[in-house]
XYZ file of N, CA, C and O in Angstrom:
764
model
N 83.933 61.997 129.831
C 84.617 60.814 130.322
C 85.960 60.696 129.613
O 86.033 60.770 128.398
N 87.014 60.502 130.367
C 88.332 60.388 129.747
C 88.740 58.926 129.665
O 88.389 58.125 130.514
N 89.471 58.600 128.629
C 89.985 57.245 128.451
C 91.496 57.310 128.471
O 92.090 58.286 128.041
N 92.109 56.233 128.980
C 93.568 56.175 129.012
C 94.053 55.298 127.876
O 93.438 54.304 127.545
N 95.162 55.677 127.285
C 95.757 54.915 126.190
C 97.257 55.009 126.256
O 97.813 55.943 126.802
N 97.902 54.035 125.624
C 99.333 54.130 125.372
C 99.484 54.264 123.870
O 98.869 53.551 123.115
N 100.302 55.182 123.460
C 100.424 55.464 122.046
C 101.866 55.772 121.704
O 102.546 56.450 122.461
N 102.374 55.272 120.571
C 103.733 55.647 120.187
C 103.780 57.087 119.698
O 102.869 57.559 119.043
N 104.832 57.788 120.051
C 105.048 59.164 119.609
C 106.512 59.320 119.255
O 107.373 58.639 119.779
N 106.812 60.266 118.413
C 108.208 60.562 118.052
C 108.824 61.424 119.132
O 108.207 62.332 119.656
N 110.062 61.115 119.485
C 110.822 61.930 120.428
C 112.281 61.785 120.035
O 112.835 60.705 120.111
N 112.894 62.859 119.634
C 114.279 62.767 119.190
C 114.337 61.914 117.942
O 113.558 62.077 117.020
N 115.242 60.940 117.930
C 115.451 60.122 116.737
C 114.555 58.900 116.695
O 114.471 58.241 115.679
N 113.878 58.546 117.798
C 113.125 57.294 117.784
C 111.729 57.455 118.331
O 111.268 58.543 118.651
N 111.047 56.335 118.411
C 109.705 56.313 118.948
C 109.759 56.070 120.448
O 110.634 55.375 120.945
N 108.816 56.632 121.171
C 108.645 56.346 122.585
C 107.173 56.072 122.818
O 106.315 56.458 122.025
N 106.870 55.367 123.916
C 105.485 55.195 124.321
C 105.141 56.291 125.299
O 105.951 56.643 126.141
N 103.953 56.813 125.189
C 103.493 57.774 126.173
C 102.155 57.304 126.708
O 101.380 56.642 126.018
N 101.910 57.594 127.960
C 100.639 57.324 128.588
C 99.877 58.638 128.580
O 100.406 59.660 128.982
N 98.651 58.616 128.111
C 97.934 59.871 128.017
C 96.453 59.670 128.278
O 95.934 58.579 128.171
N 95.810 60.742 128.631
C 94.372 60.746 128.835
C 93.761 61.668 127.790
O 94.295 62.739 127.528
N 92.642 61.230 127.256
C 91.925 62.096 126.323
C 91.180 63.144 127.141
O 90.192 62.854 127.790
N 91.709 64.319 127.154
C 91.067 65.422 127.874
C 91.641 66.726 127.347
O 92.578 66.731 126.566
N 91.119 67.819 127.821
C 91.618 69.119 127.386
C 93.020 69.388 127.913
O 93.736 70.198 127.376
N 93.411 68.715 128.974
C 94.725 68.956 129.571
C 95.719 67.877 129.145
O 96.660 67.596 129.855
N 95.524 67.305 127.967
C 96.368 66.198 127.523
C 97.861 66.456 127.675
O 98.538 65.629 128.269
N 98.443 67.575 127.216
C 99.894 67.734 127.359
C 100.354 67.667 128.805
O 101.399 67.118 129.105
N 99.575 68.188 129.733
C 99.972 68.171 131.136
C 99.908 66.765 131.720
O 100.573 66.465 132.699
N 99.125 65.881 131.132
C 98.975 64.539 131.661
C 99.810 63.502 130.920
O 99.723 62.325 131.195
N 100.613 63.930 130.000
C 101.423 63.019 129.198
C 102.626 62.559 130.023
O 103.337 63.368 130.597
N 102.851 61.264 130.095
C 103.988 60.716 130.834
C 104.784 59.837 129.878
O 104.264 58.875 129.327
N 106.041 60.155 129.686
C 106.875 59.372 128.786
C 107.257 58.074 129.478
O 107.766 58.075 130.598
N 106.993 56.940 128.826
C 107.322 55.640 129.382
C 108.630 55.092 128.853
O 109.107 54.075 129.330
N 109.224 55.694 127.859
C 110.528 55.245 127.378
C 110.474 54.729 125.963
O 109.428 54.704 125.322
N 111.634 54.300 125.453
C 111.697 53.861 124.068
C 110.902 52.575 123.853
O 110.779 51.750 124.745
N 110.368 52.467 122.670
C 109.691 51.235 122.296
C 110.730 50.164 121.993
O 111.758 50.454 121.392
N 110.473 48.929 122.404
C 111.371 47.864 121.997
C 111.366 47.734 120.478
O 110.446 48.179 119.810
N 112.392 47.122 119.934
C 112.458 46.949 118.496
C 111.342 46.020 118.035
O 110.736 45.314 118.835
N 111.107 46.011 116.724
C 110.058 45.148 116.171
C 110.313 43.682 116.457
O 109.380 42.909 116.595
N 111.572 43.276 116.530
C 111.899 41.871 116.761
C 111.822 41.472 118.220
O 111.946 40.305 118.544
N 111.635 42.429 119.136
C 111.605 42.120 120.554
C 110.233 41.627 120.959
O 109.232 42.266 120.693
N 110.221 40.464 121.588
C 108.980 39.865 122.079
C 109.176 39.531 123.545
O 110.281 39.197 123.977
N 108.116 39.603 124.322
C 108.177 39.201 125.722
C 107.240 38.020 125.932
O 106.215 37.904 125.255
N 107.637 37.157 126.859
C 106.793 36.015 127.219
C 107.305 35.424 128.516
O 108.404 35.731 128.972
N 106.490 34.544 129.090
C 106.941 33.797 130.259
C 107.995 32.788 129.795
O 107.906 32.246 128.687
N 108.981 32.576 130.648
C 110.047 31.646 130.289
C 109.561 30.204 130.384
O 108.691 29.872 131.195
N 110.141 29.355 129.553
C 109.792 27.945 129.461
C 110.954 27.092 129.955
O 112.070 27.582 130.169
N 110.704 25.821 130.094
C 111.725 24.889 130.571
C 113.020 24.993 129.766
O 114.110 25.031 130.327
N 112.898 25.079 128.453
C 114.076 25.109 127.574
C 114.870 26.410 127.673
O 115.984 26.487 127.160
N 114.336 27.432 128.347
C 115.013 28.727 128.445
C 116.055 28.785 129.560
O 116.770 29.780 129.678
N 116.168 27.744 130.375
C 117.083 27.784 131.515
C 118.523 28.089 131.131
O 119.128 28.990 131.747
N 119.130 27.427 130.157
C 120.530 27.757 129.833
C 120.719 29.226 129.428
O 121.684 29.868 129.866
N 119.798 29.759 128.644
C 119.909 31.162 128.230
C 119.724 32.094 129.428
O 120.404 33.118 129.529
N 118.832 31.746 130.360
C 118.619 32.565 131.551
C 119.875 32.576 132.418
O 120.313 33.642 132.880
N 120.462 31.420 132.629
C 121.685 31.358 133.434
C 122.810 32.151 132.782
O 123.591 32.817 133.477
N 122.879 32.117 131.462
C 123.888 32.907 130.749
C 123.609 34.409 130.904
O 124.525 35.203 131.118
N 122.340 34.795 130.817
C 121.960 36.197 130.974
C 122.287 36.698 132.377
O 122.674 37.857 132.552
N 122.154 35.849 133.379
C 122.435 36.261 134.753
C 123.885 36.688 134.952
O 124.195 37.358 135.934
N 124.760 36.374 134.026
C 126.146 36.851 134.104
C 126.193 38.376 133.962
O 127.172 39.003 134.347
N 125.125 38.983 133.438
C 125.041 40.434 133.291
C 124.365 41.091 134.496
O 124.238 42.312 134.538
N 123.930 40.284 135.464
C 123.232 40.811 136.634
C 124.204 41.275 137.711
O 124.059 42.361 138.267
N 125.190 40.443 138.024
C 126.177 40.763 139.054
C 127.572 40.485 138.505
O 127.775 39.515 137.787
N 128.519 41.334 138.899
C 129.904 41.112 138.467
C 130.428 39.790 139.020
O 131.143 39.063 138.340
N 130.054 39.466 140.241
C 130.412 38.174 140.834
C 129.166 37.607 141.497
O 128.297 38.347 141.957
N 129.096 36.303 141.551
C 127.949 35.635 142.160
C 128.425 34.327 142.772
O 129.506 33.825 142.441
N 127.620 33.772 143.645
C 127.949 32.471 144.208
C 127.934 31.441 143.086
O 127.133 31.545 142.144
N 128.786 30.418 143.176
C 128.759 29.386 142.139
C 127.448 28.595 142.187
O 126.845 28.437 143.254
N 127.017 28.134 141.033
C 125.802 27.319 140.956
C 126.074 25.933 141.528
O 127.185 25.407 141.409
N 125.067 25.311 142.122
C 125.227 23.922 142.544
C 125.255 22.998 141.322
O 125.195 23.465 140.172
N 125.294 21.728 141.558
C 125.329 20.734 140.480
C 124.144 20.924 139.530
O 123.062 21.347 139.961
N 124.333 20.620 138.238
C 123.244 20.804 137.254
C 121.925 20.129 137.645
O 120.858 20.695 137.383
N 121.983 18.971 138.268
C 120.739 18.307 138.685
C 119.980 19.150 139.712
O 118.751 19.199 139.698
N 120.698 19.812 140.593
C 120.068 20.669 141.597
C 119.453 21.898 140.915
O 118.312 22.270 141.201
N 120.195 22.509 140.012
C 119.686 23.675 139.283
C 118.431 23.287 138.503
O 117.421 24.001 138.541
N 118.459 22.158 137.819
C 117.292 21.697 137.056
C 116.093 21.457 137.971
O 114.961 21.806 137.621
N 116.328 20.861 139.139
C 115.232 20.595 140.077
C 114.615 21.910 140.567
O 113.388 22.021 140.680
N 115.438 22.890 140.850
C 114.924 24.197 141.289
C 114.124 24.848 140.167
O 113.047 25.411 140.392
N 114.624 24.771 138.933
C 113.914 25.340 137.789
C 112.554 24.665 137.612
O 111.548 25.336 137.354
N 112.500 23.357 137.779
C 111.220 22.635 137.678
C 110.246 23.087 138.771
O 109.056 23.250 138.523
N 110.779 23.295 139.968
C 109.946 23.783 141.073
C 109.401 25.177 140.761
O 108.228 25.468 141.002
N 110.245 26.036 140.211
C 109.816 27.388 139.830
C 108.712 27.317 138.780
O 107.668 27.972 138.903
N 108.930 26.515 137.746
C 107.954 26.430 136.654
C 106.614 25.851 137.117
O 105.563 26.192 136.577
N 106.651 24.966 138.128
C 105.430 24.317 138.608
C 104.617 25.209 139.551
O 103.433 24.951 139.777
N 105.225 26.254 140.078
C 104.549 27.097 141.058
C 103.663 28.142 140.379
O 104.105 28.841 139.471
N 102.452 28.263 140.874
C 101.569 29.313 140.344
C 101.898 30.674 140.933
O 101.368 31.697 140.496
N 102.808 30.706 141.913
C 103.182 31.966 142.550
C 104.453 32.580 141.970
O 104.797 33.708 142.300
N 105.160 31.833 141.141
C 106.424 32.305 140.580
C 106.290 32.481 139.075
O 105.867 31.563 138.372
N 106.661 33.656 138.591
C 106.536 33.985 137.170
C 107.868 34.558 136.690
O 108.310 35.592 137.190
N 108.472 33.900 135.725
C 109.732 34.373 135.136
C 109.429 34.844 133.723
O 108.840 34.111 132.932
N 109.833 36.080 133.422
C 109.552 36.681 132.134
C 110.848 36.876 131.361
O 111.893 37.151 131.946
N 110.755 36.768 130.043
C 111.913 36.983 129.196
C 111.592 37.918 128.055
O 110.491 37.900 127.511
N 112.572 38.743 127.718
C 112.497 39.596 126.541
C 113.457 39.032 125.509
O 114.635 38.824 125.808
N 112.957 38.769 124.334
C 113.740 38.120 123.284
C 113.903 39.051 122.103
O 112.932 39.645 121.625
N 115.119 39.188 121.648
C 115.421 39.881 120.395
C 115.650 38.754 119.392
O 116.672 38.072 119.442
N 114.654 38.525 118.550
C 114.691 37.329 117.710
C 114.578 36.119 118.634
O 113.680 36.029 119.453
N 115.543 35.200 118.548
C 115.536 34.008 119.403
C 116.413 34.173 120.640
O 116.460 33.285 121.481
N 117.095 35.329 120.780
C 118.043 35.522 121.871
C 117.367 36.155 123.096
O 116.734 37.211 122.995
N 117.527 35.508 124.257
C 117.037 36.065 125.509
C 117.950 37.218 125.908
O 119.139 37.015 126.148
N 117.412 38.441 125.958
C 118.242 39.612 126.228
C 117.847 40.336 127.509
O 118.577 41.222 127.965
N 116.719 39.963 128.106
C 116.276 40.625 129.324
C 115.364 39.687 130.093
O 114.696 38.833 129.495
N 115.359 39.827 131.413
C 114.511 38.971 132.228
C 114.205 39.638 133.561
O 114.933 40.524 134.018
N 113.125 39.210 134.180
C 112.800 39.559 135.559
C 111.882 38.474 136.085
O 111.352 37.665 135.322
N 111.735 38.435 137.403
C 110.779 37.488 137.958
C 109.844 38.175 138.941
O 110.192 39.184 139.552
N 108.645 37.640 139.015
C 107.590 38.127 139.894
C 107.186 36.997 140.812
O 106.881 35.896 140.350
N 107.195 37.256 142.112
C 106.670 36.314 143.091
C 105.364 36.888 143.614
O 105.326 38.038 144.066
N 104.292 36.109 143.533
C 102.982 36.517 144.037
C 102.800 35.816 145.378
O 102.834 34.585 145.455
N 102.625 36.613 146.427
C 102.599 36.094 147.790
C 101.179 36.183 148.348
O 100.619 37.291 148.456
N 100.570 35.027 148.696
C 99.246 35.060 149.320
C 99.300 35.865 150.619
O 100.336 35.935 151.292
N 98.172 36.455 150.987
C 98.179 37.438 152.061
C 96.842 37.413 152.794
O 95.807 37.190 152.179
N 96.860 37.643 154.094
C 95.625 37.671 154.887
C 95.159 39.090 155.214
O 94.163 39.259 155.909
N 95.864 40.113 154.718
C 95.395 41.486 154.904
C 94.943 42.029 153.555
O 95.008 41.342 152.534
N 94.488 43.259 153.553
C 94.031 43.910 152.309
C 92.975 43.084 151.589
O 93.022 42.878 150.377
N 92.026 42.557 152.378
C 90.960 41.751 151.788
C 91.449 40.432 151.240
O 90.862 39.886 150.309
N 92.527 39.910 151.808
C 93.157 38.660 151.364
C 93.697 38.740 149.944
O 93.828 37.730 149.247
N 94.004 39.957 149.525
C 94.615 40.103 148.196
C 96.115 39.877 148.315
O 96.756 40.326 149.274
N 96.705 39.213 147.332
C 98.144 38.966 147.365
C 98.928 40.233 147.044
O 98.362 41.249 146.620
N 100.227 40.161 147.245
C 101.121 41.220 146.803
C 102.251 40.582 146.015
O 102.474 39.369 146.087
N 102.938 41.383 145.247
C 103.995 40.863 144.391
C 105.339 41.473 144.729
O 105.421 42.586 145.244
N 106.391 40.711 144.428
C 107.763 41.174 144.569
C 108.478 40.866 143.260
O 108.455 39.716 142.792
N 109.084 41.884 142.659
C 109.857 41.696 141.435
C 111.333 41.723 141.796
O 111.778 42.599 142.533
N 112.063 40.770 141.272
C 113.501 40.657 141.534
C 114.235 40.284 140.256
O 113.619 39.926 139.252
N 115.545 40.327 140.340
C 116.441 39.872 139.274
C 116.117 40.483 137.909
O 116.061 39.790 136.895
N 115.927 41.793 137.899
C 115.724 42.510 136.632
C 117.097 42.651 135.983
O 118.006 43.239 136.558
N 117.239 42.091 134.797
C 118.539 42.110 134.122
C 118.335 42.257 132.623
O 117.405 41.692 132.055
N 119.222 43.019 132.011
C 119.261 43.142 130.555
C 120.703 42.953 130.115
O 121.620 43.480 130.750
N 120.889 42.199 129.053
C 122.213 42.018 128.465
C 122.797 43.401 128.205
O 122.103 44.309 127.733
N 124.076 43.573 128.514
C 124.716 44.888 128.400
C 124.543 45.515 127.024
O 124.365 46.730 126.899
N 124.540 44.708 125.970
C 124.427 45.240 124.611
C 123.022 45.753 124.295
O 122.827 46.444 123.299
N 122.032 45.440 125.132
C 120.645 45.810 124.853
C 120.087 46.813 125.863
O 118.905 47.150 125.803
N 120.901 47.288 126.782
C 120.403 48.237 127.779
C 119.983 49.535 127.097
O 120.619 49.996 126.163
N 118.882 50.085 127.565
C 118.348 51.307 126.975
C 117.449 51.070 125.784
O 116.941 52.019 125.192
N 117.205 49.810 125.427
C 116.391 49.507 124.249
C 114.905 49.381 124.556
O 114.097 49.238 123.650
N 114.529 49.409 125.830
C 113.120 49.268 126.194
C 112.732 47.869 126.591
O 111.586 47.633 126.996
N 113.653 46.915 126.506
C 113.328 45.517 126.834
C 112.907 45.362 128.285
O 111.877 44.749 128.582
N 113.694 45.882 129.216
C 113.379 45.715 130.640
C 112.070 46.417 130.995
O 111.270 45.894 131.780
N 111.839 47.572 130.419
C 110.601 48.286 130.716
C 109.388 47.497 130.218
O 108.363 47.423 130.897
N 109.519 46.867 129.060
C 108.426 46.029 128.541
C 108.186 44.834 129.457
O 107.038 44.456 129.706
N 109.256 44.237 129.965
C 109.106 43.101 130.878
C 108.459 43.526 132.193
O 107.613 42.809 132.734
N 108.876 44.673 132.726
C 108.272 45.154 133.959
C 106.783 45.425 133.761
O 105.968 45.124 134.642
N 106.423 45.956 132.609
C 105.005 46.185 132.310
C 104.257 44.857 132.265
O 103.138 44.748 132.795
N 104.859 43.825 131.669
C 104.215 42.506 131.625
C 104.094 41.911 133.023
O 103.076 41.320 133.372
N 105.135 42.065 133.838
C 105.089 41.551 135.208
C 103.993 42.264 136.005
O 103.231 41.624 136.746
N 103.898 43.583 135.860
C 102.846 44.321 136.558
C 101.465 43.915 136.074
O 100.544 43.730 136.879
N 101.300 43.740 134.758
C 100.012 43.289 134.227
C 99.626 41.943 134.824
O 98.468 41.715 135.176
N 100.601 41.032 134.949
C 100.332 39.723 135.541
C 99.914 39.882 137.001
O 98.952 39.247 137.452
N 100.639 40.719 137.745
C 100.306 40.939 139.156
C 98.899 41.499 139.309
O 98.113 41.026 140.141
N 98.561 42.494 138.500
C 97.221 43.080 138.603
C 96.158 42.057 138.202
O 95.077 42.036 138.804
N 96.462 41.214 137.227
C 95.455 40.241 136.763
C 95.152 39.168 137.800
O 94.079 38.566 137.757
N 96.074 38.914 138.738
C 95.811 37.932 139.798
C 95.381 38.619 141.094
O 95.268 37.964 142.129
N 95.141 39.932 141.041
C 94.560 40.643 142.168
C 95.534 41.247 143.161
O 95.122 41.641 144.255
N 96.815 41.336 142.820
C 97.766 41.942 143.751
C 97.345 43.378 144.074
O 96.928 44.114 143.192
N 97.463 43.746 145.345
C 97.137 45.123 145.708
C 98.345 46.034 145.620
O 98.197 47.257 145.613
N 99.557 45.461 145.535
C 100.772 46.241 145.327
C 101.845 45.309 144.797
O 101.761 44.090 144.926
N 102.846 45.904 144.189
C 104.033 45.170 143.746
C 105.243 45.960 144.215
O 105.307 47.179 144.020
N 106.173 45.259 144.834
C 107.402 45.893 145.300
C 108.563 45.403 144.451
O 108.563 44.265 143.991
N 109.517 46.258 144.265
C 110.725 45.927 143.525
C 111.894 46.428 144.354
O 111.869 47.557 144.836
N 112.889 45.578 144.531
C 114.087 45.992 145.255
C 115.271 45.906 144.317
O 115.347 45.012 143.478
N 116.172 46.856 144.474
C 117.403 46.837 143.695
C 118.561 47.163 144.619
O 118.412 47.938 145.564
N 119.681 46.551 144.336
C 120.894 46.862 145.075
C 121.643 48.033 144.467
O 122.612 48.536 145.041
N 121.192 48.472 143.308
C 121.855 49.590 142.622
C 121.503 50.903 143.312
O 120.376 51.109 143.744
N 122.473 51.780 143.386
C 122.263 53.075 144.032
C 122.368 54.243 143.056
O 122.070 55.375 143.414
N 122.801 53.963 141.807
C 123.001 55.062 140.865
C 121.659 55.669 140.463
O 120.659 54.980 140.303
N 121.653 56.974 140.298
C 120.438 57.720 140.021
C 119.759 57.279 138.726
O 118.528 57.233 138.645
N 120.540 56.928 137.708
C 119.946 56.504 136.428
C 119.089 55.256 136.611
O 117.990 55.161 136.049
N 119.566 54.306 137.389
C 118.793 53.085 137.633
C 117.534 53.396 138.423
O 116.447 52.905 138.097
N 117.654 54.219 139.441
C 116.485 54.566 140.252
C 115.444 55.318 139.424
O 114.250 55.054 139.536
N 115.891 56.206 138.558
C 114.961 56.922 137.682
C 114.311 55.972 136.666
O 113.147 56.146 136.310
N 115.079 54.976 136.208
C 114.506 53.978 135.300
C 113.323 53.280 135.964
O 112.247 53.147 135.381
N 113.509 52.824 137.210
C 112.420 52.132 137.906
C 111.244 53.068 138.159
O 110.083 52.652 138.053
N 111.516 54.318 138.449
C 110.425 55.279 138.601
C 109.670 55.442 137.282
O 108.435 55.494 137.267
N 110.394 55.496 136.177
C 109.739 55.657 134.870
C 108.915 54.431 134.494
O 108.026 54.522 133.660
N 109.209 53.292 135.136
C 108.447 52.064 134.890
C 107.247 51.947 135.826
O 106.545 50.939 135.799
N 107.026 52.965 136.680
C 105.834 52.985 137.517
C 106.064 52.730 138.996
O 105.103 52.630 139.754
N 107.301 52.648 139.434
C 107.600 52.364 140.837
C 107.950 53.651 141.581
O 108.535 54.565 141.016
N 107.593 53.702 142.862
C 107.827 54.864 143.711
C 108.932 54.534 144.700
O 108.745 53.686 145.571
N 110.066 55.190 144.577
C 111.192 54.876 145.467
C 110.961 55.356 146.898
O 111.673 54.955 147.800
N 109.976 56.203 147.110
C 109.720 56.734 148.445
C 108.514 56.072 149.112
O 108.173 56.428 150.235
N 107.896 55.106 148.462
C 106.668 54.494 148.964
C 106.850 53.594 150.168
O 105.963 53.464 150.999
N 107.983 52.946 150.291
C 108.267 52.023 151.399
C 109.739 52.116 151.730
O 110.547 52.560 150.926
N 110.093 51.640 152.898
C 111.499 51.535 153.288
C 111.832 50.053 153.378
O 111.127 49.305 154.035
N 112.868 49.618 152.711
C 113.256 48.209 152.732
C 114.437 48.003 153.665
O 115.306 48.865 153.796
N 114.444 46.869 154.326
C 115.559 46.449 155.171
C 115.968 45.057 154.738
O 115.122 44.243 154.379
N 117.236 44.775 154.757
C 117.760 43.484 154.332
C 118.457 42.821 155.513
O 119.232 43.464 156.215
N 118.203 41.540 155.722
C 118.929 40.738 156.705
C 119.586 39.581 155.959
O 118.970 39.003 155.047
N 120.800 39.270 156.303
C 121.512 38.153 155.690
C 121.959 37.208 156.789
O 122.175 37.635 157.924
N 122.097 35.935 156.464
C 122.526 34.985 157.514
C 123.928 35.332 158.000
O 124.760 35.840 157.235
N 124.197 35.068 159.281
C 125.549 35.345 159.784
C 126.578 34.478 159.052
O 126.270 33.369 158.618
N 127.766 35.021 158.904
C 128.832 34.270 158.230
C 129.128 32.999 159.037
O 129.082 33.007 160.271
N 129.407 31.946 158.302
C 129.732 30.692 158.987
C 131.082 30.818 159.657
O 131.983 31.469 159.153
N 131.198 30.185 160.816
C 132.466 30.220 161.550
C 133.537 29.463 160.763
O 133.275 28.421 160.179
N 134.735 29.984 160.743
C 135.824 29.373 159.971
C 136.385 28.151 160.658
O 136.307 27.914 161.785
């Protein structure tokens, strides 16, 4: 009987996590999951007080974005998000600083034995912390949450087309060839 484990291993100058099975073919089944986050990096679900730091972090998500509505509207939306059992916002903290985030939406479903499915969006890491393992740790936490509530699949969409980003998501457990996504946007308002 083989058991699966995640274990830190040395690779180059730092530690990485590897997924492995205890078996005679261990080297062939070893999959590198990426660098370990630093000792000070912690992940958790975001709280009400994390909103200002999250909004600041979102400046690293897109070069330009639509302006935010009035603070009362933003606060009301944040309260709605926090109150929903279907919406999960995760944060990666280096000490007290929010340096990475993503969100998971769990969608009830009438197929697949009425099991829900998940959608991960808004994966962002502060530019100074990219490559540190923060986003990968958050994606692992989001997937663990999805599996714990019975999701039969989790989808992640990205607008990025660069190969490094696509390989990053593959290394976090996502298959870029598993589904085809299509996007529809509302028609532009008449001038």
